[in-house]
PDB file of N, CA and C in Angstrom:
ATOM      1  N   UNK A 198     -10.212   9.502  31.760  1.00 58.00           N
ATOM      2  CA  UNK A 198      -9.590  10.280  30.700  1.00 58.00           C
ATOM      3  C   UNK A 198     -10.651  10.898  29.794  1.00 58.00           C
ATOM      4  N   UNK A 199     -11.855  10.345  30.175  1.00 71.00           N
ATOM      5  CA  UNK A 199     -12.876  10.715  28.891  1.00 71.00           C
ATOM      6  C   UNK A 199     -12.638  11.339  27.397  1.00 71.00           C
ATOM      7  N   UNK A 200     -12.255   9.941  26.903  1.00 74.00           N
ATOM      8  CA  UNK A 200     -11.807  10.030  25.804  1.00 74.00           C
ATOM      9  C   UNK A 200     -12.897   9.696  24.663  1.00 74.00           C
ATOM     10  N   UNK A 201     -12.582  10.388  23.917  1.00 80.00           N
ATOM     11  CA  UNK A 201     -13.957  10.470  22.457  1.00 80.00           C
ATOM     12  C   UNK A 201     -13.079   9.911  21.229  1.00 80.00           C
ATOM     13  N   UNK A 202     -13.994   9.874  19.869  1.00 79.00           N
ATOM     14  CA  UNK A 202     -13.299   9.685  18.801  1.00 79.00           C
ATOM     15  C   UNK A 202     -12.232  10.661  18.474  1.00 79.00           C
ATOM     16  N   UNK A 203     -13.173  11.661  18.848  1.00 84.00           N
ATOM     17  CA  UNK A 203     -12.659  13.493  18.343  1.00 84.00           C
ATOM     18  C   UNK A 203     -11.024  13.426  18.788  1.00 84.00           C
ATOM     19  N   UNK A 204     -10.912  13.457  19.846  1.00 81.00           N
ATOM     20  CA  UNK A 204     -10.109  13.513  20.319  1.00 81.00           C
ATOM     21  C   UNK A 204      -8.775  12.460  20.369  1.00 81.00           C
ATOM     22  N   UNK A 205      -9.518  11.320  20.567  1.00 76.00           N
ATOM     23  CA  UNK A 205      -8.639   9.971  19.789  1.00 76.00           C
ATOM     24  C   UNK A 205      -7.699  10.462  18.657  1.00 76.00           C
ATOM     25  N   UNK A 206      -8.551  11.398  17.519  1.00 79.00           N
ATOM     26  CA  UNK A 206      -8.229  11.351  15.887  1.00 79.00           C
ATOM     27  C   UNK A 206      -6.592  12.245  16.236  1.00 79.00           C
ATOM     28  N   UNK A 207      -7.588  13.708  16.982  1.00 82.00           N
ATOM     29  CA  UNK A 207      -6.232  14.401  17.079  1.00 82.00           C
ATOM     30  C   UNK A 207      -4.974  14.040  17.908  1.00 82.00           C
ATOM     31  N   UNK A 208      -5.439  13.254  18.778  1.00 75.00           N
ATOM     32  CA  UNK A 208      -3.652  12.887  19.294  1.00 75.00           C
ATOM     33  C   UNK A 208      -2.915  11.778  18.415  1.00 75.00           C
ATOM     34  N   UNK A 209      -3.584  10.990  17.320  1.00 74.00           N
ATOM     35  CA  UNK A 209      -2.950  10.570  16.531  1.00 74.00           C
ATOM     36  C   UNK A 209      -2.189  11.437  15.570  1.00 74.00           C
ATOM     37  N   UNK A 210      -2.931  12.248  15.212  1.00 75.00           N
ATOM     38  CA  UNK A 210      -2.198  13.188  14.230  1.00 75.00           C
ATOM     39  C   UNK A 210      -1.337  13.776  14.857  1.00 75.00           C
ATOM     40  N   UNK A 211      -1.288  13.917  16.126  1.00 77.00           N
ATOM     41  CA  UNK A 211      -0.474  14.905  17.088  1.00 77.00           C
ATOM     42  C   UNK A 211       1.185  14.185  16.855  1.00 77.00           C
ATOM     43  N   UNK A 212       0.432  12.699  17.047  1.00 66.00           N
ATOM     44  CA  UNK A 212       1.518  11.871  17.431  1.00 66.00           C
ATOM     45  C   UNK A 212       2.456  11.326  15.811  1.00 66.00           C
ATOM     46  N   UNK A 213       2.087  12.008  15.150  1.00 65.00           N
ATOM     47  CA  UNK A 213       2.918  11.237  13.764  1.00 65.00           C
ATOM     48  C   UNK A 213       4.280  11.760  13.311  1.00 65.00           C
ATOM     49  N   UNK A 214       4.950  10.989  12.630  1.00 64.00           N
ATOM     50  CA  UNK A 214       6.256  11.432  13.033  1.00 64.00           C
ATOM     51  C   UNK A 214       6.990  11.194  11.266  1.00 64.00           C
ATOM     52  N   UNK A 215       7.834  11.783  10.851  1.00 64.00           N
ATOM     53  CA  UNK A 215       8.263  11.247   9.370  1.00 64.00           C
ATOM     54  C   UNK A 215       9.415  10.179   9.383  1.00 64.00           C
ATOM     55  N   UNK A 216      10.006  10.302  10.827  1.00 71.00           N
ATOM     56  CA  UNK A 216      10.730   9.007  11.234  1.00 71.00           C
ATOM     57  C   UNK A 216      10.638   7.836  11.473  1.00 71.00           C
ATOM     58  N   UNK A 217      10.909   6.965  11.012  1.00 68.00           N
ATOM     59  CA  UNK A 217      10.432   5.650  10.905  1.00 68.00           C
ATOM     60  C   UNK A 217      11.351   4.714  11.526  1.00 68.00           C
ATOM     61  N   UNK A 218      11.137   3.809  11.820  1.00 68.00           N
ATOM     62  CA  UNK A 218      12.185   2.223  12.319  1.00 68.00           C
ATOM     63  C   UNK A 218      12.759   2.255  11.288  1.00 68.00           C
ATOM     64  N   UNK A 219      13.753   1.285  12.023  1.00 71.00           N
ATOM     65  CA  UNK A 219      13.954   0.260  11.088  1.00 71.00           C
ATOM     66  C   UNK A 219      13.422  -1.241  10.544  1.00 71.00           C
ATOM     67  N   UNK A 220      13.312  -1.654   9.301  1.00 72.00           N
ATOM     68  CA  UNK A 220      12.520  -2.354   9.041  1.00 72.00           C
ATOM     69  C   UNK A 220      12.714  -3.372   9.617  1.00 72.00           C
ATOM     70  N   UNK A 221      14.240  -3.833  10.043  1.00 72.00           N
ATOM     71  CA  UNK A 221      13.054  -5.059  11.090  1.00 72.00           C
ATOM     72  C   UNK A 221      12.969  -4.840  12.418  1.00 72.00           C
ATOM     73  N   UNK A 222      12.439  -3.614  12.738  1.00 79.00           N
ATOM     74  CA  UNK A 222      11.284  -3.298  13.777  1.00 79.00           C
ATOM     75  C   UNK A 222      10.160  -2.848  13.605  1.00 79.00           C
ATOM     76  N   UNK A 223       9.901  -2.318  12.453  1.00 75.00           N
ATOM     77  CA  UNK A 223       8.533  -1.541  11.707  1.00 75.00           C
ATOM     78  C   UNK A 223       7.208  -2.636  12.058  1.00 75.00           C
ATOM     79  N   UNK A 224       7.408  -4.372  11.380  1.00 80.00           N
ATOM     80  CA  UNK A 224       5.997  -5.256  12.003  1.00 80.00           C
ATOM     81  C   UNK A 224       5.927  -5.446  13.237  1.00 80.00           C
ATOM     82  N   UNK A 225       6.867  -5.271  14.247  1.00 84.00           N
ATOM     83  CA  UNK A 225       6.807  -5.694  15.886  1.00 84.00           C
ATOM     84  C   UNK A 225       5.860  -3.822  16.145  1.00 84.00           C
ATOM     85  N   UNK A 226       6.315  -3.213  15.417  1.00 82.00           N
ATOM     86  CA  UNK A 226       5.714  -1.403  16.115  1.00 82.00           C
ATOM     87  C   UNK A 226       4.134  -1.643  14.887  1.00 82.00           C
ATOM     88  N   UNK A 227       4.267  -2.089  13.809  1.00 81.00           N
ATOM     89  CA  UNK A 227       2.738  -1.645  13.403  1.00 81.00           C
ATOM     90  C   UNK A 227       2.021  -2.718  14.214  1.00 81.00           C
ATOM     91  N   UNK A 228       2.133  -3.981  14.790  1.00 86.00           N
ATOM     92  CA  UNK A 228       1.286  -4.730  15.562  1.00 86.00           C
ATOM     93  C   UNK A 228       1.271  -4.158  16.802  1.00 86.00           C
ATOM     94  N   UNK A 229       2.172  -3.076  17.487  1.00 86.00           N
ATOM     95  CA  UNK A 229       1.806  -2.160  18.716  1.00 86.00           C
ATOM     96  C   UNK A 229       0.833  -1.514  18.455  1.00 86.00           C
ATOM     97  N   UNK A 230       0.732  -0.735  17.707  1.00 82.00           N
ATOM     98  CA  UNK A 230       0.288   0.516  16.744  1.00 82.00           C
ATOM     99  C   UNK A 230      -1.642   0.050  16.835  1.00 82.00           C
ATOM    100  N   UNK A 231      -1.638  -1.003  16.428  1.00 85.00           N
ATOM    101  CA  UNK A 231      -2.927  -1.373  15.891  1.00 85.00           C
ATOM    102  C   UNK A 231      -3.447  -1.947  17.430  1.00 85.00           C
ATOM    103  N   UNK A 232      -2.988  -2.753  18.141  1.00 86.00           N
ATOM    104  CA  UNK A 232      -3.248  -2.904  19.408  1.00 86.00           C
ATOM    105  C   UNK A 232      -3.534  -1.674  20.284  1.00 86.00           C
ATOM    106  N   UNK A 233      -2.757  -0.887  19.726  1.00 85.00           N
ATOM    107  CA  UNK A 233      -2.937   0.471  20.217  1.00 85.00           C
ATOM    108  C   UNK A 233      -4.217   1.534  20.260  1.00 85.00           C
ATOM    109  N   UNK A 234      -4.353   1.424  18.885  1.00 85.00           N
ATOM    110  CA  UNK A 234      -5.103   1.776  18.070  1.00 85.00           C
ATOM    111  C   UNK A 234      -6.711   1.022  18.812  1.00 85.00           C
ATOM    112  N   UNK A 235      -6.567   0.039  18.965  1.00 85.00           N
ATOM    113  CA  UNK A 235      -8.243  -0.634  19.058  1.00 85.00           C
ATOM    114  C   UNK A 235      -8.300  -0.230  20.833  1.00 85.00           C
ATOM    115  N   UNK A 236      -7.501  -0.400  21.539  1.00 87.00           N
ATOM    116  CA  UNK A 236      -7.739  -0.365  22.982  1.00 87.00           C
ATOM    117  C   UNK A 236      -8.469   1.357  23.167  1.00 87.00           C
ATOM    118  N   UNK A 237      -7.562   2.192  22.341  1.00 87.00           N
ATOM    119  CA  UNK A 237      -8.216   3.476  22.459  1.00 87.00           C
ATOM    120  C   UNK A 237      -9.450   3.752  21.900  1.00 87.00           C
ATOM    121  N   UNK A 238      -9.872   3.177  20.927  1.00 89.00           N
ATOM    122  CA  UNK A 238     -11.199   2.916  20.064  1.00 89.00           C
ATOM    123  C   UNK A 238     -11.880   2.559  21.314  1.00 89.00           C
ATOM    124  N   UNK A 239     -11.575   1.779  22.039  1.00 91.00           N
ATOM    125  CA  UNK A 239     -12.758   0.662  22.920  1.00 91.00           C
ATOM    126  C   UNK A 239     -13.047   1.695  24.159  1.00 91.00           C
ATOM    127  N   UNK A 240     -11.917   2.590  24.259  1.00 90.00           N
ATOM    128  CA  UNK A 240     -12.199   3.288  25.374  1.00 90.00           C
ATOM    129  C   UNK A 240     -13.060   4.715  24.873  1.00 90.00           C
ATOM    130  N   UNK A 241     -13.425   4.732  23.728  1.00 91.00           N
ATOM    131  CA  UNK A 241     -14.329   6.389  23.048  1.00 91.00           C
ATOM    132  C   UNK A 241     -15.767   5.503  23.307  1.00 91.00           C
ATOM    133  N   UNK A 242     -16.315   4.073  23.375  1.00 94.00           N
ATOM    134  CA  UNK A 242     -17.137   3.464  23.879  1.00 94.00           C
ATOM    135  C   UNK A 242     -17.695   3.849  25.103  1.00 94.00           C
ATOM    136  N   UNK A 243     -18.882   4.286  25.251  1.00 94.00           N
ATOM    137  CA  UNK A 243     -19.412   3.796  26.912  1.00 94.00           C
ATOM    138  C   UNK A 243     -19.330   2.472  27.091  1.00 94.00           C
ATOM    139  N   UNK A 244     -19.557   2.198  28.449  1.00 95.00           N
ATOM    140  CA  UNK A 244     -19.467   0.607  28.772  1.00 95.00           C
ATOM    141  C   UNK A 244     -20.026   0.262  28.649  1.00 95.00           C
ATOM    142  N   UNK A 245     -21.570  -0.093  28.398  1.00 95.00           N
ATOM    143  CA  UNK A 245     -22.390  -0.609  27.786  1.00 95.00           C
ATOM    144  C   UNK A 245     -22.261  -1.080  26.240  1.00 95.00           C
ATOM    145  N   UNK A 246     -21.938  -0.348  25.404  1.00 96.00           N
ATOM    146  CA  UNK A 246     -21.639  -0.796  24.047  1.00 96.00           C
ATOM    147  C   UNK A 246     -19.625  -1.076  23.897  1.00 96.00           C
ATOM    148  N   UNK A 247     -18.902  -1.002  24.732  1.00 95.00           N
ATOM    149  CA  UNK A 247     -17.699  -1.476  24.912  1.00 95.00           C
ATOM    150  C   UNK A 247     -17.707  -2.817  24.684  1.00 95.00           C
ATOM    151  N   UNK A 248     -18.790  -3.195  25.750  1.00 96.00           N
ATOM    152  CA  UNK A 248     -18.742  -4.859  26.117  1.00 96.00           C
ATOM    153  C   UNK A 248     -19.883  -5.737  24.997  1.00 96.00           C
ATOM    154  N   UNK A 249     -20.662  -4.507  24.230  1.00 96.00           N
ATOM    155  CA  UNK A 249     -21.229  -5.697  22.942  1.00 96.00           C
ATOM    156  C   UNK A 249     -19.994  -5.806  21.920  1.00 96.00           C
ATOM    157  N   UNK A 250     -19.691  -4.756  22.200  1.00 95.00           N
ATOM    158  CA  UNK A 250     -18.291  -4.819  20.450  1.00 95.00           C
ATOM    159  C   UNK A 250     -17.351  -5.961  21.105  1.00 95.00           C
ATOM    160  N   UNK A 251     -16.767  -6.077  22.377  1.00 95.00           N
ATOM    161  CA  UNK A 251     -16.096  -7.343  22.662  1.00 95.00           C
ATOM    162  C   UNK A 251     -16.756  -8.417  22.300  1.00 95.00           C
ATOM    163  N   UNK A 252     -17.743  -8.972  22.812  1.00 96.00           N
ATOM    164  CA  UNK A 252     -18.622  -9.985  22.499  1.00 96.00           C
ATOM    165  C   UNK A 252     -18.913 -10.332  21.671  1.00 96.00           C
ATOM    166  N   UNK A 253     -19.351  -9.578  20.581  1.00 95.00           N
ATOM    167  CA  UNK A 253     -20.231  -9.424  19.539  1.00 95.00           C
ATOM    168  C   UNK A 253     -18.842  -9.614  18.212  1.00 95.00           C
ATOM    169  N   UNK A 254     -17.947  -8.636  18.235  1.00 93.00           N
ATOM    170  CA  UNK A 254     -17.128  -8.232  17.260  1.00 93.00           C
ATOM    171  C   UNK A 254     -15.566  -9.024  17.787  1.00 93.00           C
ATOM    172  N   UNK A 255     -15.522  -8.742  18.955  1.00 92.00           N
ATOM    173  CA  UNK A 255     -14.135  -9.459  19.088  1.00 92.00           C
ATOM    174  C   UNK A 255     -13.953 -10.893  19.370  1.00 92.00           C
ATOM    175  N   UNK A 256     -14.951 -11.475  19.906  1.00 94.00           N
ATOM    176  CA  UNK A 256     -14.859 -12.755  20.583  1.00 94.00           C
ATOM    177  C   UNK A 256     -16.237 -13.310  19.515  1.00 94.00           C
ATOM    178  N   UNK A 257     -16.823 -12.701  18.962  1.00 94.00           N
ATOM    179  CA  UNK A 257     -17.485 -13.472  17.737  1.00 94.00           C
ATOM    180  C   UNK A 257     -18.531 -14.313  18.309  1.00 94.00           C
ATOM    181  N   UNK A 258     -19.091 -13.895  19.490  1.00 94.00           N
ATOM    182  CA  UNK A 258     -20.376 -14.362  20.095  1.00 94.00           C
ATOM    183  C   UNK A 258     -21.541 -13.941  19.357  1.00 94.00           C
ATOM    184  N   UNK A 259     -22.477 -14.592  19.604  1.00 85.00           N
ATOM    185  CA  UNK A 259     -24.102 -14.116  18.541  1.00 85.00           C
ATOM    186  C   UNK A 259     -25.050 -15.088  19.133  1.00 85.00           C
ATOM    187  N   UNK A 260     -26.154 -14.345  18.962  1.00 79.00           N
ATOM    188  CA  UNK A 260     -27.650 -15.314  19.488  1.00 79.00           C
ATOM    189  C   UNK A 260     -27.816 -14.810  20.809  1.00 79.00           C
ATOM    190  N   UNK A 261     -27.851 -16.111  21.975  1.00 90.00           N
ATOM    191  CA  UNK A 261     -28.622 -15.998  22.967  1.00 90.00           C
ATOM    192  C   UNK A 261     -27.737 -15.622  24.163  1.00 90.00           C
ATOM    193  N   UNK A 262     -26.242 -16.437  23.698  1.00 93.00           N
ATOM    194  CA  UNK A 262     -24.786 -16.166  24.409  1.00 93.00           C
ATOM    195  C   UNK A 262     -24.549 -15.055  25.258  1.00 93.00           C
ATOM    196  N   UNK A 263     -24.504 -13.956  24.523  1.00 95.00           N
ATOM    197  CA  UNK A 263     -23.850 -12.759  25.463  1.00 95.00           C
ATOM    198  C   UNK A 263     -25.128 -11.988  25.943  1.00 95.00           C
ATOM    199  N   UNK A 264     -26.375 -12.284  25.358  1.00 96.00           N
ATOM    200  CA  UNK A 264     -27.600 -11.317  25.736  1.00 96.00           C
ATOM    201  C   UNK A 264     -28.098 -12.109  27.423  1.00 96.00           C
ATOM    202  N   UNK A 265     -27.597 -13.260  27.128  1.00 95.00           N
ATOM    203  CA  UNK A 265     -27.811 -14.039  28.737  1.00 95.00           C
ATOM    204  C   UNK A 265     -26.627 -13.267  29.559  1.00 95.00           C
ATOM    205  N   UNK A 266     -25.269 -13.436  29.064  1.00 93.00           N
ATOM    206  CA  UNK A 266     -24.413 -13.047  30.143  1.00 93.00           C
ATOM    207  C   UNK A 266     -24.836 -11.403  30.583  1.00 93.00           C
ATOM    208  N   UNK A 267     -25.171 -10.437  29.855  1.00 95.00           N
ATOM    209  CA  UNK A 267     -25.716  -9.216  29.649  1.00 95.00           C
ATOM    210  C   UNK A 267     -27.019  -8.900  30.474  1.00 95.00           C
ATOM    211  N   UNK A 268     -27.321  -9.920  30.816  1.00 95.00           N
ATOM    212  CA  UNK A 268     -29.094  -9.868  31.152  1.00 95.00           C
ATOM    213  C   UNK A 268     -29.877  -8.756  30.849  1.00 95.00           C
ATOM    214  N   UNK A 269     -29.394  -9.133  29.323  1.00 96.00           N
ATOM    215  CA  UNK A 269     -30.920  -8.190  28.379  1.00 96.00           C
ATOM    216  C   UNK A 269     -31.270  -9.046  27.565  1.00 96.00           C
ATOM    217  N   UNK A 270     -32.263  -8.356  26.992  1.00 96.00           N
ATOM    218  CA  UNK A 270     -32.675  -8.977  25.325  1.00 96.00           C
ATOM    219  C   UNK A 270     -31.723  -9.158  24.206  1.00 96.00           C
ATOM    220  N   UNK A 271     -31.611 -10.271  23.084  1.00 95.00           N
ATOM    221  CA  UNK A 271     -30.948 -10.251  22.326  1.00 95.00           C
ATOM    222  C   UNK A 271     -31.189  -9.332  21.609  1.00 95.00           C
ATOM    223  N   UNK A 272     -32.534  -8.711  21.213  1.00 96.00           N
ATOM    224  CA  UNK A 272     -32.741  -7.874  20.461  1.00 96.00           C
ATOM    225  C   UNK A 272     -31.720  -6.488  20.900  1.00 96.00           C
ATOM    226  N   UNK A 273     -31.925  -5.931  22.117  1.00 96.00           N
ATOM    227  CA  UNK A 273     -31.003  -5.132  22.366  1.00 96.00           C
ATOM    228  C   UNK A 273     -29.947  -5.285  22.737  1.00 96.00           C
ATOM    229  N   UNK A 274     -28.836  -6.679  22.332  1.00 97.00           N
ATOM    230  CA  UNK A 274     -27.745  -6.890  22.303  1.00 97.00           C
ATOM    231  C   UNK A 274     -27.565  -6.764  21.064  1.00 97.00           C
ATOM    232  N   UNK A 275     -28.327  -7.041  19.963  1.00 95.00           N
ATOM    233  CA  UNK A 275     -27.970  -6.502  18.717  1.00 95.00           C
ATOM    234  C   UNK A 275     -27.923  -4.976  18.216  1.00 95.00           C
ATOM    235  N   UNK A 276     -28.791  -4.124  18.942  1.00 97.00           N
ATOM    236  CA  UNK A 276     -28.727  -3.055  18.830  1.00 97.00           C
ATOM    237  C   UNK A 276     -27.963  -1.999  19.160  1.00 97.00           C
ATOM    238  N   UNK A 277     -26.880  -2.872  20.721  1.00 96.00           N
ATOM    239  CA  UNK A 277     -26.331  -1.762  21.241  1.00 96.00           C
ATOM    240  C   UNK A 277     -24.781  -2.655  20.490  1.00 96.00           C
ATOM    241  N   UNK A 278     -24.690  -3.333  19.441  1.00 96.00           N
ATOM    242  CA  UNK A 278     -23.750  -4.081  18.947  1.00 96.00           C
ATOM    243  C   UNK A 278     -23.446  -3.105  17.800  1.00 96.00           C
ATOM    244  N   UNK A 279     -24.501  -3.518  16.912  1.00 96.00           N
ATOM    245  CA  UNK A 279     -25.066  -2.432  15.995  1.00 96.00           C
ATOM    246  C   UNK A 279     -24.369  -0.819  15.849  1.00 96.00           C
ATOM    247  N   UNK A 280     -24.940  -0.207  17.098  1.00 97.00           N
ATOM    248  CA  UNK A 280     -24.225   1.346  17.492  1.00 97.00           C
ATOM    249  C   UNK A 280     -23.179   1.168  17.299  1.00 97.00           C
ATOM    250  N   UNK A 281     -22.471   0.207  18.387  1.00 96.00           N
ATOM    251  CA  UNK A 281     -21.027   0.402  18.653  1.00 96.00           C
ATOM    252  C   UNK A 281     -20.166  -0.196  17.430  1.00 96.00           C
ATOM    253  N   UNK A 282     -20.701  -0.865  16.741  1.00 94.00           N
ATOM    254  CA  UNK A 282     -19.547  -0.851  15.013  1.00 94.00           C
ATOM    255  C   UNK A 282     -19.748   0.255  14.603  1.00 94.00           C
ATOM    256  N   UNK A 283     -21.206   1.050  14.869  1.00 95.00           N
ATOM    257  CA  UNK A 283     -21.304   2.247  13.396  1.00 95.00           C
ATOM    258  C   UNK A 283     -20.457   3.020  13.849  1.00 95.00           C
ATOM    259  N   UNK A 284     -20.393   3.713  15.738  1.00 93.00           N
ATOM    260  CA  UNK A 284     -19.711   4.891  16.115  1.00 93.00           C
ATOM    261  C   UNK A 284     -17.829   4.483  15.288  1.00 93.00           C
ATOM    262  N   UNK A 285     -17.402   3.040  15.983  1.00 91.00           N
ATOM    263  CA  UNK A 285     -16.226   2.526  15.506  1.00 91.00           C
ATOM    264  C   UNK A 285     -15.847   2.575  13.791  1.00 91.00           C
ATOM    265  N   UNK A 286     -16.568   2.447  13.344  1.00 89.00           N
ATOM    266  CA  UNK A 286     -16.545   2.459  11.284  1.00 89.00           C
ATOM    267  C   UNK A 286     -16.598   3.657  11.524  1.00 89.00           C
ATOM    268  N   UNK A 287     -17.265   4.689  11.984  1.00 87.00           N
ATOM    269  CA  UNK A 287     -16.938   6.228  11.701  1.00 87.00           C
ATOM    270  C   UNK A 287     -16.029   6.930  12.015  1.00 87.00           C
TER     271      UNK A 287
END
């Protein structure tokens, strides 16, 4: 699909609607929403920094852990960790 942020942003906006649930379906759809929301985030990732933001950010690994499963340096498990929050925070 080669999907980017860019593009992420606009099919959200594409997708917004002034219609709403009903409220008690609104927390079952904003916990879709946000699930939603991060899977498409993970996919504007190359795979290389996909799999530090899992590690690193989702599963809350650090140190020697995922730079072994990775077979790199920790140093550049921190770095390509690093990227992939800043591209994600932006």
């Amino acid at each position: 699909m080669h999907l980017n942020f860019q593009r992420f942003a606009d099919d959200l906006v594409e997708g917004l609607s002034s219609d709403g649930p009903a409220d008690s379906e609104r927390s079952l759809l904003v916990e879709e929403v946000k699930i939603g929301c991060t899977l498409g985030m993970l996919q504007c990732l190359d795979r290389s920094h996909r799999v530090a933001y899992v590690l690193g950010e989702i599963l809350d690994l650090s140190g020697l852990e995922p730079a072994d499963a990775l077979d790199i340096s920790p140093e550049l498990f921190r770095k390509r960790l690093q990227h992939a929050r800043a591209a994600i925070e932006s």
